[in-house]
């Protein structure tokens, strides 16, 4: 029998946390930029005042490590 607690993490697995963060006022970004839905690739949430700068740092770091 397959173990439901093992396996690959899917994009939808982060949606509950994303919803909580968005309701608290955080901005959300994925690999393509700001996101309001299912993230494409990685997911970053940040406070509005630091969101753009944090996203730039995150995107640069991910690019330097292949993704």
Short mmCIF file of N, CA and C in Angstrom, two decimals:
data_model
loop_
_atom_site.label_atom_id
_atom_site.label_comp_id
_atom_site.label_asym_id
_atom_site.label_seq_id
_atom_site.Cartn_x
_atom_site.Cartn_y
_atom_site.Cartn_z
N UNK A 1 0.85 -1.19 0.00
CA UNK A 1 0.00 0.00 0.00
C UNK A 1 0.89 1.24 0.00
N UNK A 2 0.54 2.21 -0.81
CA UNK A 2 1.31 3.45 -0.90
C UNK A 2 1.13 4.29 0.36
N UNK A 3 2.20 4.91 0.78
CA UNK A 3 2.17 5.78 1.95
C UNK A 3 1.84 7.20 1.49
N UNK A 4 0.69 7.75 1.89
CA UNK A 4 0.31 9.10 1.42
C UNK A 4 1.21 10.20 1.95
N UNK A 5 2.03 9.92 2.95
CA UNK A 5 2.89 10.94 3.54
C UNK A 5 4.26 10.99 2.90
N UNK A 6 4.50 10.15 1.90
CA UNK A 6 5.79 10.15 1.21
C UNK A 6 5.56 10.50 -0.25
N UNK A 7 6.54 11.07 -0.86
CA UNK A 7 6.42 11.39 -2.28
C UNK A 7 6.84 12.81 -2.56
N UNK A 8 6.54 13.24 -3.74
CA UNK A 8 6.93 14.56 -4.20
C UNK A 8 6.02 15.64 -3.63
N UNK A 9 6.60 16.78 -3.37
CA UNK A 9 5.83 17.95 -2.96
C UNK A 9 5.24 18.57 -4.22
N UNK A 10 3.97 18.86 -4.20
CA UNK A 10 3.27 19.45 -5.34
C UNK A 10 3.04 20.94 -5.09
N UNK A 11 2.83 21.69 -6.14
CA UNK A 11 2.60 23.13 -6.01
C UNK A 11 1.42 23.44 -5.11
N UNK A 12 0.38 22.63 -5.17
CA UNK A 12 -0.82 22.91 -4.37
C UNK A 12 -0.59 22.67 -2.88
N UNK A 13 0.50 21.99 -2.50
CA UNK A 13 0.77 21.73 -1.09
C UNK A 13 1.02 23.02 -0.31
N UNK A 14 1.46 24.06 -0.98
CA UNK A 14 1.74 25.33 -0.32
C UNK A 14 0.56 26.28 -0.27
N UNK A 15 -0.56 25.91 -0.88
CA UNK A 15 -1.70 26.83 -0.95
C UNK A 15 -2.27 27.22 0.41
N UNK A 16 -2.40 26.31 1.39
CA UNK A 16 -2.91 26.77 2.69
C UNK A 16 -2.02 27.83 3.33
N UNK A 17 -0.70 27.62 3.29
CA UNK A 17 0.22 28.61 3.85
C UNK A 17 0.16 29.91 3.05
N UNK A 18 0.05 29.80 1.74
CA UNK A 18 -0.06 30.99 0.89
C UNK A 18 -1.30 31.79 1.23
N UNK A 19 -2.42 31.12 1.43
CA UNK A 19 -3.66 31.79 1.79
C UNK A 19 -3.52 32.54 3.11
N UNK A 20 -2.94 31.90 4.11
CA UNK A 20 -2.75 32.54 5.42
C UNK A 20 -1.87 33.78 5.28
N UNK A 21 -0.78 33.65 4.54
CA UNK A 21 0.13 34.79 4.34
C UNK A 21 -0.56 35.93 3.61
N UNK A 22 -1.31 35.61 2.57
CA UNK A 22 -2.01 36.66 1.81
C UNK A 22 -3.05 37.35 2.68
N UNK A 23 -3.77 36.60 3.49
CA UNK A 23 -4.78 37.18 4.38
C UNK A 23 -4.13 38.10 5.42
N UNK A 24 -2.88 37.81 5.77
CA UNK A 24 -2.15 38.63 6.74
C UNK A 24 -1.51 39.85 6.08
N UNK A 25 -1.63 39.97 4.76
CA UNK A 25 -1.11 41.14 4.07
C UNK A 25 0.21 40.95 3.36
N UNK A 26 0.75 39.73 3.37
CA UNK A 26 2.03 39.48 2.71
C UNK A 26 1.85 39.48 1.19
N UNK A 27 2.93 39.74 0.49
CA UNK A 27 2.95 39.63 -0.98
C UNK A 27 3.56 38.28 -1.33
N UNK A 28 3.08 37.67 -2.38
CA UNK A 28 3.56 36.35 -2.79
C UNK A 28 4.16 36.41 -4.19
N UNK A 29 5.24 35.67 -4.36
CA UNK A 29 5.95 35.60 -5.64
C UNK A 29 6.28 34.15 -5.94
N UNK A 30 6.28 33.81 -7.22
CA UNK A 30 6.80 32.53 -7.66
C UNK A 30 7.93 32.80 -8.65
N UNK A 31 8.33 31.79 -9.39
CA UNK A 31 9.46 31.96 -10.32
C UNK A 31 9.20 32.99 -11.41
N UNK A 32 7.93 33.29 -11.68
CA UNK A 32 7.62 34.22 -12.76
C UNK A 32 7.27 35.62 -12.28
N UNK A 33 7.21 35.84 -10.97
CA UNK A 33 6.86 37.15 -10.42
C UNK A 33 5.71 37.06 -9.44
N UNK A 34 4.99 38.17 -9.23
CA UNK A 34 3.87 38.16 -8.29
C UNK A 34 2.84 37.09 -8.67
N UNK A 35 2.29 36.42 -7.66
CA UNK A 35 1.32 35.37 -7.91
C UNK A 35 0.16 35.45 -6.94
N UNK A 36 -1.00 35.10 -7.41
CA UNK A 36 -2.19 35.03 -6.56
C UNK A 36 -2.76 33.63 -6.57
N UNK A 37 -2.22 32.76 -7.40
CA UNK A 37 -2.75 31.41 -7.54
C UNK A 37 -1.72 30.36 -7.21
N UNK A 38 -1.85 29.22 -7.85
CA UNK A 38 -0.91 28.12 -7.64
C UNK A 38 0.46 28.56 -8.13
N UNK A 39 1.48 28.51 -7.26
CA UNK A 39 2.80 28.98 -7.66
C UNK A 39 3.45 28.09 -8.71
N UNK A 40 4.21 28.71 -9.58
CA UNK A 40 4.97 28.01 -10.60
C UNK A 40 6.42 27.94 -10.12
N UNK A 41 6.88 26.77 -9.76
CA UNK A 41 8.23 26.64 -9.22
C UNK A 41 8.26 26.99 -7.75
N UNK A 42 9.22 27.80 -7.33
CA UNK A 42 9.36 28.17 -5.93
C UNK A 42 8.29 29.14 -5.47
N UNK A 43 8.27 29.37 -4.18
CA UNK A 43 7.31 30.30 -3.59
C UNK A 43 8.02 31.15 -2.55
N UNK A 44 7.82 32.45 -2.63
CA UNK A 44 8.37 33.40 -1.67
C UNK A 44 7.24 34.28 -1.18
N UNK A 45 7.13 34.47 0.13
CA UNK A 45 6.18 35.44 0.68
C UNK A 45 6.97 36.42 1.52
N UNK A 46 6.59 37.68 1.45
CA UNK A 46 7.32 38.73 2.16
C UNK A 46 6.39 39.87 2.53
N UNK A 47 6.79 40.61 3.55
CA UNK A 47 6.03 41.80 3.95
C UNK A 47 6.04 42.80 2.80
N UNK A 48 4.95 43.54 2.62
CA UNK A 48 4.85 44.47 1.49
C UNK A 48 6.02 45.45 1.38
N UNK A 49 6.51 45.97 2.48
CA UNK A 49 7.58 46.95 2.43
C UNK A 49 8.92 46.40 1.99
N UNK A 50 9.08 45.08 2.07
CA UNK A 50 10.35 44.46 1.70
C UNK A 50 10.20 43.49 0.53
N UNK A 51 9.01 43.39 -0.02
CA UNK A 51 8.71 42.34 -1.00
C UNK A 51 9.54 42.44 -2.27
N UNK A 52 9.60 43.60 -2.89
CA UNK A 52 10.31 43.73 -4.17
C UNK A 52 11.80 43.44 -4.02
N UNK A 53 12.42 44.03 -3.01
CA UNK A 53 13.86 43.82 -2.80
C UNK A 53 14.14 42.36 -2.45
N UNK A 54 13.31 41.78 -1.59
CA UNK A 54 13.48 40.38 -1.21
C UNK A 54 13.33 39.47 -2.42
N UNK A 55 12.36 39.76 -3.27
CA UNK A 55 12.16 38.96 -4.48
C UNK A 55 13.38 39.05 -5.40
N UNK A 56 13.94 40.23 -5.57
CA UNK A 56 15.13 40.39 -6.41
C UNK A 56 16.29 39.55 -5.89
N UNK A 57 16.50 39.57 -4.57
CA UNK A 57 17.58 38.78 -3.96
C UNK A 57 17.32 37.30 -4.16
N UNK A 58 16.08 36.88 -3.92
CA UNK A 58 15.69 35.47 -4.04
C UNK A 58 15.86 34.98 -5.48
N UNK A 59 15.40 35.78 -6.44
CA UNK A 59 15.49 35.41 -7.85
C UNK A 59 16.95 35.29 -8.28
N UNK A 60 17.80 36.22 -7.84
CA UNK A 60 19.22 36.17 -8.18
C UNK A 60 19.88 34.94 -7.57
N UNK A 61 19.56 34.63 -6.32
CA UNK A 61 20.14 33.46 -5.66
C UNK A 61 19.70 32.17 -6.35
N UNK A 62 18.44 32.08 -6.72
CA UNK A 62 17.95 30.87 -7.40
C UNK A 62 18.60 30.71 -8.77
N UNK A 63 18.81 31.81 -9.48
CA UNK A 63 19.44 31.75 -10.80
C UNK A 63 20.88 31.27 -10.68
N UNK A 64 21.55 31.67 -9.61
CA UNK A 64 22.93 31.28 -9.39
C UNK A 64 23.10 29.82 -9.01
N UNK A 65 22.00 29.19 -8.59
CA UNK A 65 22.04 27.78 -8.19
C UNK A 65 21.24 26.90 -9.14
N UNK A 66 21.02 27.38 -10.32
CA UNK A 66 20.35 26.57 -11.33
C UNK A 66 18.85 26.50 -11.21
N UNK A 67 18.26 27.43 -10.47
CA UNK A 67 16.85 27.34 -10.55
C UNK A 67 16.02 27.84 -9.52
#
